[in-house]
Amino acid sequence: MKNIAEIDHLLAAHPKDATCFGYCADCNEVHYLTEGNSRKYALELMAELEEHKRIDFHSQDPEPLFSTDCLWEKRGGQMFGVLECVDGAGNTVVLRAFSGQFNTRWQAEGWVPPAFDLDGYSRLMAKIEAVVQQMTDDIEACQQKADQDILKFEEAMRSSGLAAQKDYRRQRKEALKALALAKKKRRTYSQSMMSDFRDLYQLQNFKGNQRSILNVFYEDRGIPTGTGDCCAPKLIHHAARNGLTPRGLSEFYFGRVNKASTRFHKEFYPGCKNKCQPILGYMLCGL
Ligand SMILES: [Zn+2]
Ligand SMILES: [Zn+2]
C-alpha cells in the first residue's frame, strides 16, 4: 500500500467523468465508475419524487413519514442515488438509494437496504440498551451512597469527635471514587461499542471479497460517522451481493439547501471525499 500523499496524487488524477472513485490497496490503483446512462434514471426518480411527494411510491398504503415534506424542513434535504446495472442475463436493472436514514427509517420498499446487517444492528442495540441501563442504575446507586456519605461527614464535622470525622471523611472519599469509576465504566463501554457497530458493515466487492469496514477504511484518522451510509456504497454493496454489474452511477441532492450551502436542490454530486473515497476503491474492485 502506498502512503497517503501518493494515494492523494493518484486520486487527483482520476478520470474527470468519474462519478465515484477510490483507491484500492489490493491493486494499488484507483477504481471508478462514470455516470453511464444513470442520469436518465436519476431524472426519472426526481420527477417521481416531485409528482408523488413521498418515497414509497409503490405502496398502496403510504406511510406519513415517507412524505418528502421533511426534506424542506430546517435540517435540509437529502442525497439520492441511482445505479444502473446489468444482471447475468444482460438485462438492465436500476437500483435506487437514499443516503443514511429517511426520516428515521433505514428501509423502504423500492430502495436498497443499508450496507450493514440490520438484524445484527437491532440485536446489538437491544444488548447495548440493557447494559447501559444496568450501568446507569449502578451510577444512580453510587450517587445516592455518595450523597448520604457527604451528609454524614458534614454532620460528623459539627457534632462528632476527631476519630469519627476521620472515618466519615474516608467513607465520603471512597463513595465519590466509586461514583467516578461507575461513570467512567459507562463511558468506556459506549466507546467500545462503536467498533462493534462498524463491524456490522461487511462490505462486498466484485472480486467476491467480503470485509469489515474496519479493515477497508485505509486512512488512520478514524472512520467518520455515517461512513458506508451514502448512496454509492449502499448501491454498490447491494449490486455486488446480488450478482449485478454496475454500469453507471449518479447521486443528486433533493430538498432545501443544506446548512453549509454546499448542496443544492436537484444538483448532481460525485461520491464524497471523507466518507466514501476511502472505501469505494475496495468496493469497486473486480469490476
Ligand atoms: Zn459519501
Ligand atoms: Zn482493486
Short mmCIF file of C-alpha atoms and ligand atoms in Angstrom, two decimals:
data_model
loop_
_atom_site.label_atom_id
_atom_site.label_comp_id
_atom_site.label_asym_id
_atom_site.label_seq_id
_atom_site.Cartn_x
_atom_site.Cartn_y
_atom_site.Cartn_z
CA MET A 1 0.00 0.00 0.00
CA LYS A 2 1.19 3.47 -0.88
CA ASN A 3 1.39 6.32 1.63
CA ILE A 4 -1.38 8.91 1.90
CA ALA A 5 0.48 11.52 -0.21
CA GLU A 6 0.95 9.00 -3.05
CA ILE A 7 -2.68 7.93 -2.80
CA ASP A 8 -3.82 11.57 -2.96
CA HIS A 9 -1.65 12.00 -6.04
CA LEU A 10 -3.33 9.02 -7.73
CA LEU A 11 -6.80 10.21 -6.68
CA ALA A 12 -6.14 13.69 -8.08
CA ALA A 13 -5.52 12.07 -11.49
CA HIS A 14 -8.90 10.26 -11.54
CA PRO A 15 -10.84 10.46 -14.82
CA LYS A 16 -12.84 13.68 -14.93
CA ASP A 17 -16.06 11.89 -15.85
CA ALA A 18 -15.90 9.61 -12.78
CA THR A 19 -18.96 9.97 -10.52
CA CYS A 20 -17.45 7.78 -7.81
CA PHE A 21 -13.93 6.56 -7.29
CA GLY A 22 -11.45 5.48 -4.66
CA TYR A 23 -8.03 3.99 -4.13
CA CYS A 24 -7.81 0.19 -3.92
CA ALA A 25 -4.98 -1.00 -1.67
CA ASP A 26 -5.12 -4.53 -3.13
CA CYS A 27 -4.45 -3.34 -6.71
CA ASN A 28 -2.54 -0.15 -5.87
CA GLU A 29 -4.73 1.82 -8.26
CA VAL A 30 -7.87 3.94 -8.46
CA HIS A 31 -11.14 2.18 -9.38
CA TYR A 32 -14.07 4.25 -10.58
CA LEU A 33 -17.49 4.42 -12.20
CA THR A 34 -18.81 7.05 -14.59
CA GLU A 35 -22.43 8.10 -14.86
CA GLY A 36 -23.11 5.79 -17.85
CA ASN A 37 -26.84 6.04 -18.60
CA SER A 38 -27.74 6.58 -14.96
CA ARG A 39 -28.51 10.29 -15.28
CA LYS A 40 -31.61 9.45 -17.29
CA TYR A 41 -32.84 7.19 -14.47
CA ALA A 42 -31.92 9.80 -11.88
CA LEU A 43 -34.04 12.39 -13.70
CA GLU A 44 -36.93 9.92 -13.73
CA LEU A 45 -36.52 9.48 -9.99
CA MET A 46 -36.53 13.24 -9.43
CA ALA A 47 -39.74 13.53 -11.46
CA GLU A 48 -41.35 10.78 -9.34
CA LEU A 49 -40.31 12.48 -6.10
CA GLU A 50 -41.81 15.72 -7.36
CA GLU A 51 -45.00 14.09 -8.55
CA HIS A 52 -45.76 11.79 -5.60
CA LYS A 53 -44.10 13.86 -2.85
CA ARG A 54 -43.23 10.66 -0.99
CA ILE A 55 -40.69 7.86 -1.40
CA ASP A 56 -42.95 4.81 -1.00
CA PHE A 57 -44.44 5.28 -4.50
CA HIS A 58 -45.18 1.60 -4.94
CA SER A 59 -47.01 1.10 -1.69
CA GLN A 60 -50.82 1.00 -1.72
CA ASP A 61 -50.80 2.14 1.87
CA PRO A 62 -48.46 5.16 2.07
CA GLU A 63 -46.79 5.92 5.38
CA PRO A 64 -46.87 9.57 6.50
CA LEU A 65 -43.19 9.55 7.46
CA PHE A 66 -42.22 8.66 3.90
CA SER A 67 -43.53 12.02 2.73
CA THR A 68 -40.83 14.25 1.18
CA ASP A 69 -42.10 17.22 3.24
CA CYS A 70 -39.28 16.58 5.74
CA LEU A 71 -36.73 17.40 3.00
CA TRP A 72 -37.91 21.00 3.06
CA GLU A 73 -37.57 21.48 6.78
CA LYS A 74 -34.78 23.31 8.57
CA ARG A 75 -32.28 20.44 8.61
CA GLY A 76 -32.27 20.41 4.83
CA GLY A 77 -32.67 17.87 2.03
CA GLN A 78 -31.00 14.58 1.32
CA MET A 79 -28.84 12.78 -1.23
CA PHE A 80 -30.41 10.21 -3.54
CA GLY A 81 -28.59 7.84 -5.84
CA VAL A 82 -29.23 5.65 -8.85
CA LEU A 83 -27.08 2.74 -10.01
CA GLU A 84 -27.54 1.37 -13.50
CA CYS A 85 -26.59 -2.32 -13.55
CA VAL A 86 -26.87 -5.40 -15.77
CA ASP A 87 -27.81 -8.80 -14.43
CA GLY A 88 -26.42 -12.19 -15.50
CA ALA A 89 -28.84 -12.35 -18.46
CA GLY A 90 -27.84 -8.92 -19.74
CA ASN A 91 -30.99 -7.13 -18.55
CA THR A 92 -30.72 -3.59 -17.22
CA VAL A 93 -31.53 -3.28 -13.52
CA VAL A 94 -31.77 0.12 -11.90
CA LEU A 95 -31.18 0.40 -8.17
CA ARG A 96 -32.22 3.37 -6.04
CA ALA A 97 -30.95 4.58 -2.68
CA PHE A 98 -31.44 7.42 -0.22
CA SER A 99 -28.47 8.39 1.94
CA GLY A 100 -28.48 7.35 5.61
CA GLN A 101 -31.98 7.09 7.06
CA PHE A 102 -35.06 8.58 5.51
CA ASN A 103 -36.94 10.28 8.33
CA THR A 104 -35.67 7.77 10.96
CA ARG A 105 -36.15 4.71 8.70
CA TRP A 106 -33.32 2.60 7.31
CA GLN A 107 -35.53 0.73 4.87
CA ALA A 108 -38.32 1.49 2.44
CA GLU A 109 -39.94 -0.51 -0.31
CA GLY A 110 -38.32 0.07 -3.70
CA TRP A 111 -34.99 1.18 -2.22
CA VAL A 112 -31.83 -0.77 -1.46
CA PRO A 113 -31.30 -1.63 2.21
CA PRO A 114 -28.40 -0.24 4.26
CA ALA A 115 -24.94 -1.75 3.74
CA PHE A 116 -24.85 -3.09 7.29
CA ASP A 117 -26.61 -6.06 8.86
CA LEU A 118 -29.92 -4.57 10.04
CA ASP A 119 -30.90 -7.58 12.21
CA GLY A 120 -27.47 -7.55 13.84
CA TYR A 121 -27.94 -3.83 14.42
CA SER A 122 -31.26 -4.39 16.23
CA ARG A 123 -29.75 -7.16 18.36
CA LEU A 124 -26.72 -5.04 19.22
CA MET A 125 -28.90 -2.03 20.06
CA ALA A 126 -31.04 -4.13 22.42
CA LYS A 127 -27.95 -5.57 24.13
CA ILE A 128 -26.33 -2.14 24.50
CA GLU A 129 -29.51 -0.59 25.88
CA ALA A 130 -29.77 -3.32 28.53
CA VAL A 131 -26.12 -2.99 29.58
CA VAL A 132 -26.22 0.82 29.59
CA GLN A 133 -29.41 0.73 31.66
CA GLN A 134 -27.71 -1.51 34.24
CA MET A 135 -24.70 0.83 34.30
CA THR A 136 -26.98 3.84 34.72
CA ASP A 137 -28.69 2.13 37.67
CA ASP A 138 -25.25 1.49 39.19
CA ILE A 139 -24.34 5.17 38.76
CA GLU A 140 -27.56 6.21 40.47
CA ALA A 141 -26.90 3.84 43.40
CA CYS A 142 -23.34 5.21 43.73
CA GLN A 143 -24.71 8.76 43.59
CA GLN A 144 -27.17 8.07 46.40
CA LYS A 145 -24.47 6.49 48.53
CA ALA A 146 -22.15 9.46 47.89
CA ASP A 147 -24.90 11.95 48.81
CA GLN A 148 -25.58 10.11 52.07
CA ASP A 149 -21.89 9.88 52.94
CA ILE A 150 -21.41 13.59 52.27
CA LEU A 151 -24.28 14.39 54.66
CA LYS A 152 -22.90 12.02 57.30
CA PHE A 153 -19.50 13.64 57.04
CA GLU A 154 -20.94 17.14 57.34
CA GLU A 155 -22.92 16.03 60.38
CA ALA A 156 -19.78 14.50 61.95
CA MET A 157 -17.87 17.74 61.37
CA ARG A 158 -20.45 19.52 63.52
CA SER A 159 -21.03 17.05 66.33
CA SER A 160 -18.51 14.19 66.43
CA GLY A 161 -15.02 13.70 67.69
CA LEU A 162 -11.90 13.69 65.53
CA ALA A 163 -11.72 9.90 65.13
CA ALA A 164 -15.32 9.72 63.81
CA GLN A 165 -14.70 12.68 61.48
CA LYS A 166 -11.70 10.88 60.00
CA ASP A 167 -13.80 7.77 59.47
CA TYR A 168 -16.60 9.66 57.69
CA ARG A 169 -14.11 11.58 55.59
CA ARG A 170 -12.66 8.28 54.36
CA GLN A 171 -16.17 6.91 53.64
CA ARG A 172 -17.07 10.03 51.66
CA LYS A 173 -13.86 9.77 49.63
CA GLU A 174 -14.50 6.13 48.80
CA ALA A 175 -18.09 6.78 47.77
CA LEU A 176 -17.04 9.60 45.40
CA LYS A 177 -14.34 7.38 43.95
CA ALA A 178 -16.86 4.58 43.30
CA LEU A 179 -19.18 7.09 41.59
CA ALA A 180 -16.42 8.37 39.29
CA LEU A 181 -15.48 4.80 38.42
CA ALA A 182 -19.07 3.83 37.57
CA LYS A 183 -19.36 6.86 35.25
CA LYS A 184 -16.07 6.02 33.56
CA LYS A 185 -17.16 2.43 33.05
CA ARG A 186 -20.28 3.53 31.15
CA ARG A 187 -18.28 5.97 29.01
CA THR A 188 -15.68 3.35 28.09
CA TYR A 189 -18.38 0.82 27.24
CA SER A 190 -20.19 3.21 24.88
CA GLN A 191 -16.95 3.98 23.08
CA SER A 192 -16.01 0.32 22.71
CA MET A 193 -19.43 -0.43 21.21
CA MET A 194 -18.67 1.91 18.30
CA SER A 195 -16.31 -0.63 16.74
CA ASP A 196 -18.95 -3.36 17.17
CA PHE A 197 -21.35 -1.16 15.20
CA ARG A 198 -18.75 -0.58 12.49
CA ASP A 199 -18.17 -4.31 12.25
CA LEU A 200 -21.79 -4.76 11.11
CA TYR A 201 -20.69 -3.28 7.77
CA GLN A 202 -19.34 -6.34 5.95
CA LEU A 203 -18.69 -4.80 2.57
CA GLN A 204 -18.86 -6.95 -0.53
CA ASN A 205 -16.93 -6.21 -3.73
CA PHE A 206 -16.83 -7.65 -7.26
CA LYS A 207 -13.94 -9.97 -6.56
CA GLY A 208 -16.28 -11.78 -4.20
CA ASN A 209 -14.46 -10.46 -1.13
CA GLN A 210 -16.34 -9.53 2.00
CA ARG A 211 -14.55 -7.38 4.53
CA SER A 212 -15.44 -5.41 7.61
CA ILE A 213 -15.42 -1.66 7.02
CA LEU A 214 -12.87 -1.57 9.88
CA ASN A 215 -10.41 -3.31 7.54
CA VAL A 216 -11.44 -1.44 4.40
CA PHE A 217 -11.18 2.20 5.51
CA TYR A 218 -7.48 2.82 4.92
CA GLU A 219 -6.94 6.25 6.45
CA ASP A 220 -5.79 6.39 10.07
CA ARG A 221 -7.81 9.47 11.07
CA GLY A 222 -10.70 7.36 12.36
CA ILE A 223 -13.83 6.40 10.44
CA PRO A 224 -16.22 9.37 10.21
CA THR A 225 -19.78 8.87 11.48
CA GLY A 226 -22.06 7.76 8.67
CA THR A 227 -19.36 6.07 6.60
CA GLY A 228 -21.00 3.40 4.45
CA ASP A 229 -24.41 5.12 4.61
CA CYS A 230 -24.09 7.31 1.49
CA CYS A 231 -25.93 6.21 -1.64
CA ALA A 232 -22.84 4.99 -3.54
CA PRO A 233 -21.67 2.38 -1.00
CA LYS A 234 -25.24 1.22 -0.35
CA LEU A 235 -25.89 0.74 -4.06
CA ILE A 236 -22.56 -0.87 -4.92
CA HIS A 237 -22.73 -3.25 -1.94
CA HIS A 238 -26.25 -4.31 -2.93
CA ALA A 239 -25.21 -4.87 -6.55
CA ALA A 240 -22.19 -6.96 -5.52
CA ARG A 241 -24.33 -9.05 -3.16
CA ASN A 242 -26.91 -9.72 -5.84
CA GLY A 243 -24.72 -10.60 -8.83
CA LEU A 244 -25.38 -7.31 -10.62
CA THR A 245 -22.68 -5.48 -12.58
CA PRO A 246 -22.74 -1.69 -12.18
CA ARG A 247 -22.55 0.38 -15.36
CA GLY A 248 -23.16 3.91 -14.16
CA LEU A 249 -23.87 5.87 -11.01
CA SER A 250 -25.46 9.26 -10.32
CA GLU A 251 -26.06 10.95 -6.98
CA PHE A 252 -28.15 14.09 -6.59
CA TYR A 253 -29.40 16.27 -3.79
CA PHE A 254 -33.11 16.85 -3.27
CA GLY A 255 -34.72 19.40 -0.97
CA ARG A 256 -33.85 22.51 0.96
CA VAL A 257 -30.24 23.71 0.65
CA ASN A 258 -28.00 22.30 3.40
CA LYS A 259 -26.67 24.40 6.29
CA ALA A 260 -23.19 24.74 4.78
CA SER A 261 -24.76 25.84 1.44
CA THR A 262 -22.82 23.20 -0.44
CA ARG A 263 -25.76 21.09 -1.65
CA PHE A 264 -28.50 22.42 -3.91
CA HIS A 265 -31.84 21.04 -5.00
CA LYS A 266 -31.59 18.65 -7.98
CA GLU A 267 -27.85 19.18 -8.43
CA PHE A 268 -25.60 16.17 -9.11
CA TYR A 269 -22.53 15.47 -6.93
CA PRO A 270 -19.67 12.95 -7.09
CA GLY A 271 -19.01 10.50 -4.23
CA CYS A 272 -17.87 12.34 -1.11
CA LYS A 273 -14.20 12.62 -0.20
CA ASN A 274 -14.20 11.99 3.56
CA LYS A 275 -16.50 9.02 3.95
CA CYS A 276 -16.80 7.34 0.55
CA GLN A 277 -13.45 7.69 -1.24
CA PRO A 278 -11.55 5.65 1.41
CA ILE A 279 -13.90 2.67 0.89
CA LEU A 280 -15.00 2.94 -2.76
CA GLY A 281 -11.70 1.68 -4.24
CA TYR A 282 -12.12 -1.61 -2.39
CA MET A 283 -15.86 -1.74 -3.16
CA LEU A 284 -15.40 -1.26 -6.91
CA CYS A 285 -12.56 -3.80 -7.12
CA GLY A 286 -13.16 -6.65 -9.57
CA LEU A 287 -15.47 -4.72 -11.90
ZN ZN B 1 -20.33 9.69 0.70
ZN ZN B 2 -8.67 -3.42 -6.78
#
